[in-house]
Structures are given as structure tokens and as C-alpha cells.
Amino acid sequence: MTALHSEAWTRLSLFAGVFLAMALWEALAPLRPSSTSKAKRWSINLAIVGINTIVLRVLFPTAAVGVAWLAVRRDWGLLNNVELPYWLSFVGSVVALDLVVYLQHVLFHAVPALWRLHMVHHADLDFDVTTGNRFHPIEILLSMLVKTAAVVVLGPPVAAVLAFEVLLNATSMFNHGNVRIPAGLDRALRFLIVTPDMHRVHHSVVPVETNSNFGFNLPWWDRILGTYRAQPRAGHLGMTIGIRQFRDQKRLTLGRLLALPFVGDIGSYAFGNGGAKGVEFETRG
Ligand SMILES: [Zn+2]
Ligand SMILES: [Zn+2]
């Protein structure tokens, strides 16, 4: 199918372009020095990207875009049953899907079993462009199911779903960048998009910081819904990245990361695991 073929090319070329641009920026002007072997981290994180790409293509060959196409043809979902200007459906769909992804991210922190999967993203001991694509394959599958369900209910234009997915992938690489953005520019950008400084707070080992700044594209949900935290207490250079119970890079191999949700120590981040307590006593990471 030529449409799906060109869609795959669009995704791949944009992924490669943004990835290379961020990798170059990080190599030329990194914000934080690596605390662990970058070669080891990158080989693991990129292997996870490869596994996830294969898993998704095998189990969800048409992905959310294919479901959006089906929904348009069958008149499924809200927007396929109301008359709205195309631009409004398009923008509204991108914004609504972003809210869904925000809520899903909050859920992955709140529910202990989901946090077990999401720990793989947070257990990275450094924070850079490759962290932005490091998710356990089961989390990737669950995200695709949630997105697909949202598409069936919403009935968005096909192009809006593709735009949203490409945007999410690109902003995820941007906002995990180990890059320095001048404070004034960062403040201005934060009105429109989640910046690396904003999302880095979310990768702090301090639970109250981990459980803040859940947005990926739009920074508004955190501000509106009360999960926004401007800066890490220890500063961007002094903060510790990762999860408190996983500090040894030698124990974070590819095999162990894939097994982490099933065998790893869940710690005290998720609801019901002491996450809400203890937090108040933290002063620094
Ligand atoms: Zn998270
Ligand atoms: Zn992240």
C-alpha cells in the first residue's frame, strides 16, 4: 500500500533527522557530563528502539493511523459525526491526543504494575536523546492500544494522527536532550512545548520530582492539572538522574531491563508503595 509505505518513510526520515540533529547538539555542547559509559547506554537504548519497532510492526502493522483511516470510512468517533472546519478537527485532535498521552503517563506512574513497566524508561542513569525512545516493549504496546482506543472514540482526521505521532516522537527526542538552552529562551519555549530542562526534572531520583512534569508535547496539562515543577531542587548539574534502587550500570543490561518489570524492586515511587510518604522529607537528590 503506497500510502502506508510513504508513511513509514516519513516517520523514518523525520526520526533520523531529529535524532542526528540532537546527537550532534549533545556531542558539541552537552549540558551534563556522562555519569556512565555512553557507548553501553546507547547500544542498549538503540537495541530497545529496534525491538520496539519490530514488535509494533508485527503486532500493529497499520498502527493508530490505520485505525483512524478505518474510523473515517466507517463514521466511527465524535469528529466523524459532527460538522467542523477541517483545521479545527485537525488541531483539536492533536491537542486531545496529547492530553490522552499525558493522562496515560500519569497512570503509568500511579498504578504499581504499570510503574513496573515504566521503570525501564526512568532507570536510565543519564538523560539524552536515546532516553526519549527507551520504553519497555509492553509499555509501547499498551500505549498503542490506548492511542487506538482514543482514535476510535475521537474519530480524528488521519493526517492529524500521523502528525501527532511524528510530533510526539520528535519532541520526545528533543525534550530528553542533554543540551543547554539559555534560561530566557527556555522560559519562553515552555509556554508552547516541553523543554529538556522541564522534562529533566521528571527524571530526578527524588520521588516528588519524578512525579511531576508528565507532559511530552504541550506543557499546559502539567500547569492546569497541578503537576508542574519548574526546576530540580539540586539544580540541573547537581541532580541525580534515574531511580533510587537501580544505580549500578553493570546490572542494567538489555536482558535485565527487559526483565525489570517482572523481577525488579518496585521501590517507593508509585501510589500505594510509600510514594506519597517519604516524599515530604526529601530535600535533595
Ligand atoms: Zn515517567
Ligand atoms: Zn522521559
Tab-separated table of C-alpha atoms and ligand atoms in Angstrom:
chain	number	residue	atom	x	y	z
A	1	MET	CA	0.000	0.000	0.000
A	2	THR	CA	1.728	3.156	-1.164
A	3	ALA	CA	0.134	5.403	1.475
A	4	LEU	CA	1.445	3.221	4.309
A	5	HIS	CA	4.791	2.876	2.560
A	6	SER	CA	5.287	6.627	2.308
A	7	GLU	CA	4.030	6.989	5.871
A	8	ALA	CA	6.805	4.643	7.044
A	9	TRP	CA	9.354	6.712	5.094
A	10	THR	CA	8.048	9.968	6.553
A	11	ARG	CA	8.387	8.561	10.055
A	12	LEU	CA	11.831	7.084	9.477
A	13	SER	CA	13.346	10.146	7.824
A	14	LEU	CA	11.976	12.522	10.471
A	15	PHE	CA	13.166	10.195	13.244
A	16	ALA	CA	16.654	10.003	11.692
A	17	GLY	CA	16.808	13.773	11.073
A	18	VAL	CA	15.799	14.802	14.598
A	19	PHE	CA	17.928	12.060	16.161
A	20	LEU	CA	21.070	13.143	14.269
A	21	ALA	CA	20.451	16.837	14.984
A	22	MET	CA	20.042	16.191	18.732
A	23	ALA	CA	23.004	13.773	18.861
A	24	LEU	CA	25.214	16.392	17.181
A	25	TRP	CA	23.989	19.152	19.528
A	26	GLU	CA	24.692	16.896	22.548
A	27	ALA	CA	28.162	15.990	21.248
A	28	LEU	CA	29.131	19.622	20.598
A	29	ALA	CA	27.635	21.214	23.724
A	30	PRO	CA	26.486	18.705	26.346
A	31	LEU	CA	24.827	20.093	29.484
A	32	ARG	CA	25.886	17.310	31.882
A	33	PRO	CA	28.911	15.017	31.656
A	34	SER	CA	28.034	11.311	31.300
A	35	SER	CA	27.996	9.526	34.665
A	36	THR	CA	28.202	6.112	32.979
A	37	SER	CA	29.521	4.580	29.747
A	38	LYS	CA	27.719	6.326	26.892
A	39	ALA	CA	28.644	3.527	24.444
A	40	LYS	CA	26.943	0.916	26.681
A	41	ARG	CA	23.847	3.039	27.279
A	42	TRP	CA	23.452	3.901	23.623
A	43	SER	CA	23.832	0.305	22.446
A	44	ILE	CA	21.142	-0.790	24.948
A	45	ASN	CA	18.771	2.106	24.237
A	46	LEU	CA	19.076	1.736	20.465
A	47	ALA	CA	18.583	-2.046	20.749
A	48	ILE	CA	15.328	-1.324	22.633
A	49	VAL	CA	14.272	1.040	19.805
A	50	GLY	CA	14.941	-1.771	17.304
A	51	ILE	CA	12.954	-4.345	19.336
A	52	ASN	CA	10.020	-1.932	19.764
A	53	THR	CA	9.937	-1.094	16.053
A	54	ILE	CA	9.772	-4.783	15.135
A	55	VAL	CA	7.182	-5.623	17.838
A	56	LEU	CA	4.926	-2.755	16.728
A	57	ARG	CA	5.231	-3.544	13.015
A	58	VAL	CA	4.401	-7.208	13.657
A	59	LEU	CA	1.510	-6.734	16.093
A	60	PHE	CA	0.133	-3.372	14.886
A	61	PRO	CA	1.178	-3.096	11.231
A	62	THR	CA	-1.238	-0.254	10.482
A	63	ALA	CA	-0.928	1.358	13.927
A	64	ALA	CA	-3.167	4.226	15.068
A	65	VAL	CA	-3.057	5.859	11.616
A	66	GLY	CA	-4.626	2.767	10.036
A	67	VAL	CA	-7.377	2.764	12.668
A	68	ALA	CA	-8.026	6.475	12.034
A	69	TRP	CA	-8.423	5.673	8.324
A	70	LEU	CA	-10.877	2.882	9.161
A	71	ALA	CA	-12.790	5.200	11.538
A	72	VAL	CA	-13.205	7.818	8.776
A	73	ARG	CA	-14.551	5.189	6.352
A	74	ARG	CA	-16.955	3.701	8.919
A	75	ASP	CA	-18.017	7.007	10.562
A	76	TRP	CA	-16.680	5.955	13.945
A	77	GLY	CA	-15.970	8.517	16.620
A	78	LEU	CA	-17.071	12.007	17.583
A	79	LEU	CA	-15.392	14.056	14.852
A	80	ASN	CA	-16.644	11.810	12.049
A	81	ASN	CA	-20.204	12.592	13.171
A	82	VAL	CA	-20.093	16.369	13.601
A	83	GLU	CA	-19.509	19.138	11.068
A	84	LEU	CA	-16.365	21.068	11.981
A	85	PRO	CA	-13.899	23.024	9.826
A	86	TYR	CA	-11.017	20.683	8.921
A	87	TRP	CA	-8.378	22.847	10.591
A	88	LEU	CA	-10.336	22.775	13.851
A	89	SER	CA	-10.709	18.976	13.764
A	90	PHE	CA	-7.010	18.699	12.989
A	91	VAL	CA	-5.730	20.995	15.757
A	92	GLY	CA	-8.349	19.764	18.246
A	93	SER	CA	-7.353	16.149	17.590
A	94	VAL	CA	-3.636	16.791	18.092
A	95	VAL	CA	-4.356	18.615	21.375
A	96	ALA	CA	-6.820	15.933	22.568
A	97	LEU	CA	-4.393	13.091	21.772
A	98	ASP	CA	-1.689	14.941	23.677
A	99	LEU	CA	-3.981	15.120	26.729
A	100	VAL	CA	-4.588	11.355	26.434
A	101	VAL	CA	-0.835	10.700	26.366
A	102	TYR	CA	-0.371	12.982	29.398
A	103	LEU	CA	-3.073	11.117	31.367
A	104	GLN	CA	-1.627	7.776	30.332
A	105	HIS	CA	1.800	8.879	31.587
A	106	VAL	CA	0.299	9.872	34.965
A	107	LEU	CA	-1.375	6.438	35.140
A	108	PHE	CA	1.938	4.695	34.429
A	109	HIS	CA	3.373	6.429	37.493
A	110	ALA	CA	0.342	5.869	39.715
A	111	VAL	CA	-0.537	2.204	39.197
A	112	PRO	CA	2.182	-0.076	40.619
A	113	ALA	CA	2.014	-2.710	37.839
A	114	LEU	CA	2.260	-0.006	35.153
A	115	TRP	CA	5.066	1.747	37.017
A	116	ARG	CA	6.974	-1.560	36.844
A	117	LEU	CA	6.934	-1.272	33.033
A	118	HIS	CA	7.672	2.457	33.043
A	119	MET	CA	10.685	1.939	35.368
A	120	VAL	CA	12.672	0.913	32.262
A	121	HIS	CA	12.376	4.473	30.931
A	122	HIS	CA	13.335	6.014	34.266
A	123	ALA	CA	16.158	3.594	35.157
A	124	ASP	CA	18.450	5.250	32.594
A	125	LEU	CA	21.342	6.671	34.628
A	126	ASP	CA	21.872	9.538	32.202
A	127	PHE	CA	19.405	11.627	30.228
A	128	ASP	CA	19.850	12.172	26.499
A	129	VAL	CA	18.229	11.778	23.073
A	130	THR	CA	18.271	7.953	23.319
A	131	THR	CA	16.366	8.020	26.652
A	132	GLY	CA	13.441	9.523	24.739
A	133	ASN	CA	12.841	6.235	22.906
A	134	ARG	CA	13.705	3.821	25.697
A	135	PHE	CA	10.448	2.182	26.758
A	136	HIS	CA	9.684	-1.444	27.614
A	137	PRO	CA	8.029	-3.180	24.600
A	138	ILE	CA	4.911	-3.940	26.682
A	139	GLU	CA	4.584	-0.236	27.569
A	140	ILE	CA	4.856	0.579	23.847
A	141	LEU	CA	2.088	-1.936	23.067
A	142	LEU	CA	-0.172	-0.619	25.851
A	143	SER	CA	0.403	2.959	24.618
A	144	MET	CA	-0.597	1.920	21.118
A	145	LEU	CA	-3.786	0.302	22.481
A	146	VAL	CA	-4.659	3.462	24.442
A	147	LYS	CA	-3.986	5.642	21.384
A	148	THR	CA	-6.056	3.338	19.173
A	149	ALA	CA	-8.963	3.454	21.632
A	150	ALA	CA	-8.709	7.259	21.731
A	151	VAL	CA	-8.779	7.366	17.911
A	152	VAL	CA	-11.920	5.181	17.781
A	153	VAL	CA	-13.714	7.426	20.293
A	154	LEU	CA	-12.497	10.727	18.837
A	155	GLY	CA	-12.582	9.942	15.088
A	156	PRO	CA	-9.741	12.361	14.202
A	157	PRO	CA	-8.552	13.168	10.649
A	158	VAL	CA	-5.975	10.579	9.509
A	159	ALA	CA	-3.370	13.282	8.900
A	160	ALA	CA	-3.819	14.576	12.459
A	161	VAL	CA	-2.951	11.159	13.916
A	162	LEU	CA	0.143	10.880	11.722
A	163	ALA	CA	1.157	14.464	12.592
A	164	PHE	CA	0.637	13.741	16.287
A	165	GLU	CA	2.738	10.565	16.241
A	166	VAL	CA	5.573	12.168	14.279
A	167	LEU	CA	5.440	15.216	16.579
A	168	LEU	CA	5.455	13.043	19.710
A	169	ASN	CA	8.482	11.114	18.501
A	170	ALA	CA	10.360	14.296	17.578
A	171	THR	CA	9.520	16.212	20.774
A	172	SER	CA	10.397	13.167	22.889
A	173	MET	CA	13.916	13.212	21.408
A	174	PHE	CA	14.107	16.999	21.815
A	175	ASN	CA	12.904	17.131	25.420
A	176	HIS	CA	15.256	14.351	26.529
A	177	GLY	CA	18.218	16.261	25.066
A	178	ASN	CA	21.330	16.675	27.179
A	179	VAL	CA	21.568	20.230	25.899
A	180	ARG	CA	21.863	23.705	27.282
A	181	ILE	CA	19.177	26.232	26.379
A	182	PRO	CA	19.558	29.789	27.764
A	183	ALA	CA	17.191	30.381	30.717
A	184	GLY	CA	15.235	33.171	28.992
A	185	LEU	CA	14.663	31.111	25.844
A	186	ASP	CA	13.730	28.053	27.943
A	187	ARG	CA	11.115	30.117	29.818
A	188	ALA	CA	9.625	31.364	26.538
A	189	LEU	CA	9.618	27.901	24.910
A	190	ARG	CA	7.861	26.424	27.961
A	191	PHE	CA	4.685	28.258	27.061
A	192	LEU	CA	4.449	26.179	23.886
A	193	ILE	CA	6.464	22.999	24.247
A	194	VAL	CA	8.037	20.764	26.904
A	195	THR	CA	11.742	21.681	27.024
A	196	PRO	CA	14.688	19.462	28.074
A	197	ASP	CA	15.025	21.374	31.376
A	198	MET	CA	11.318	20.849	32.104
A	199	HIS	CA	11.381	17.119	31.383
A	200	ARG	CA	14.739	16.516	33.098
A	201	VAL	CA	13.004	17.295	36.418
A	202	HIS	CA	10.823	14.233	35.725
A	203	HIS	CA	13.938	12.001	35.559
A	204	SER	CA	15.201	13.000	39.025
A	205	VAL	CA	15.616	10.206	41.612
A	206	VAL	CA	13.637	12.338	44.101
A	207	PRO	CA	10.055	10.926	44.053
A	208	VAL	CA	8.309	14.307	44.310
A	209	GLU	CA	10.257	15.420	41.216
A	210	THR	CA	9.790	12.111	39.361
A	211	ASN	CA	6.044	12.503	39.888
A	212	SER	CA	5.861	15.889	38.140
A	213	ASN	CA	6.087	17.244	34.555
A	214	PHE	CA	4.316	14.350	32.784
A	215	GLY	CA	3.767	16.237	29.507
A	216	PHE	CA	5.562	15.211	26.313
A	217	ASN	CA	4.451	17.777	23.716
A	218	LEU	CA	2.361	20.503	25.311
A	219	PRO	CA	3.429	21.897	28.691
A	220	TRP	CA	-0.099	23.111	29.550
A	221	TRP	CA	-1.509	19.940	31.127
A	222	ASP	CA	1.039	19.956	33.936
A	223	ARG	CA	0.286	23.593	34.704
A	224	ILE	CA	-3.520	23.217	34.503
A	225	LEU	CA	-3.690	19.932	36.420
A	226	GLY	CA	-1.159	20.813	39.116
A	227	THR	CA	1.768	18.527	38.293
A	228	TYR	CA	4.146	21.265	37.143
A	229	ARG	CA	7.535	21.720	38.812
A	230	ALA	CA	9.798	24.398	37.363
A	231	GLN	CA	13.295	23.180	38.359
A	232	PRO	CA	15.004	20.335	40.261
A	233	ARG	CA	15.952	21.308	43.821
A	234	ALA	CA	19.566	20.262	43.336
A	235	GLY	CA	19.864	22.138	40.023
A	236	HIS	CA	20.307	20.603	36.578
A	237	LEU	CA	24.002	19.863	37.163
A	238	GLY	CA	23.659	18.689	40.779
A	239	MET	CA	20.556	16.490	40.430
A	240	THR	CA	20.787	12.692	40.239
A	241	ILE	CA	19.123	11.051	37.210
A	242	GLY	CA	17.380	7.683	37.439
A	243	ILE	CA	15.649	5.534	40.040
A	244	ARG	CA	16.964	5.233	43.557
A	245	GLN	CA	17.041	1.424	43.675
A	246	PHE	CA	18.867	0.988	40.339
A	247	ARG	CA	22.234	2.712	40.487
A	248	ASP	CA	24.633	0.113	39.046
A	249	GLN	CA	25.079	0.265	35.262
A	250	LYS	CA	26.583	-3.248	35.216
A	251	ARG	CA	23.236	-4.606	36.432
A	252	LEU	CA	21.224	-2.687	33.816
A	253	THR	CA	21.975	-4.861	30.782
A	254	LEU	CA	19.490	-5.261	27.922
A	255	GLY	CA	18.272	-8.636	29.238
A	256	ARG	CA	17.830	-7.335	32.778
A	257	LEU	CA	15.988	-4.245	31.564
A	258	LEU	CA	13.519	-6.384	29.620
A	259	ALA	CA	13.016	-8.494	32.761
A	260	LEU	CA	12.934	-5.464	35.109
A	261	PRO	CA	9.104	-5.140	35.284
A	262	PHE	CA	8.831	-8.741	36.469
A	263	VAL	CA	11.796	-9.091	38.802
A	264	GLY	CA	12.945	-5.542	39.675
A	265	ASP	CA	12.455	-3.867	43.055
A	266	ILE	CA	9.448	-1.559	42.612
A	267	GLY	CA	10.705	0.951	45.200
A	268	SER	CA	8.526	3.718	46.598
A	269	TYR	CA	7.563	5.844	43.593
A	270	ALA	CA	4.096	4.521	42.626
A	271	PHE	CA	0.881	5.023	44.648
A	272	GLY	CA	0.480	2.564	47.494
A	273	ASN	CA	4.209	1.993	47.697
A	274	GLY	CA	5.058	4.790	50.090
A	275	GLY	CA	5.466	7.257	47.248
A	276	ALA	CA	3.232	9.834	48.882
A	277	LYS	CA	5.011	9.464	52.205
A	278	GLY	CA	8.737	9.910	52.373
A	279	VAL	CA	8.430	12.495	49.640
A	280	GLU	CA	7.943	15.326	52.143
A	281	PHE	CA	11.226	14.513	53.809
A	282	GLU	CA	13.301	14.772	50.659
A	283	THR	CA	15.498	17.791	50.483
A	284	ARG	CA	17.770	16.825	47.645
A	285	GLY	CA	18.562	14.007	45.249
B	1	ZN	ZN	7.618	8.976	33.550
B	2	ZN	ZN	11.280	10.798	29.943
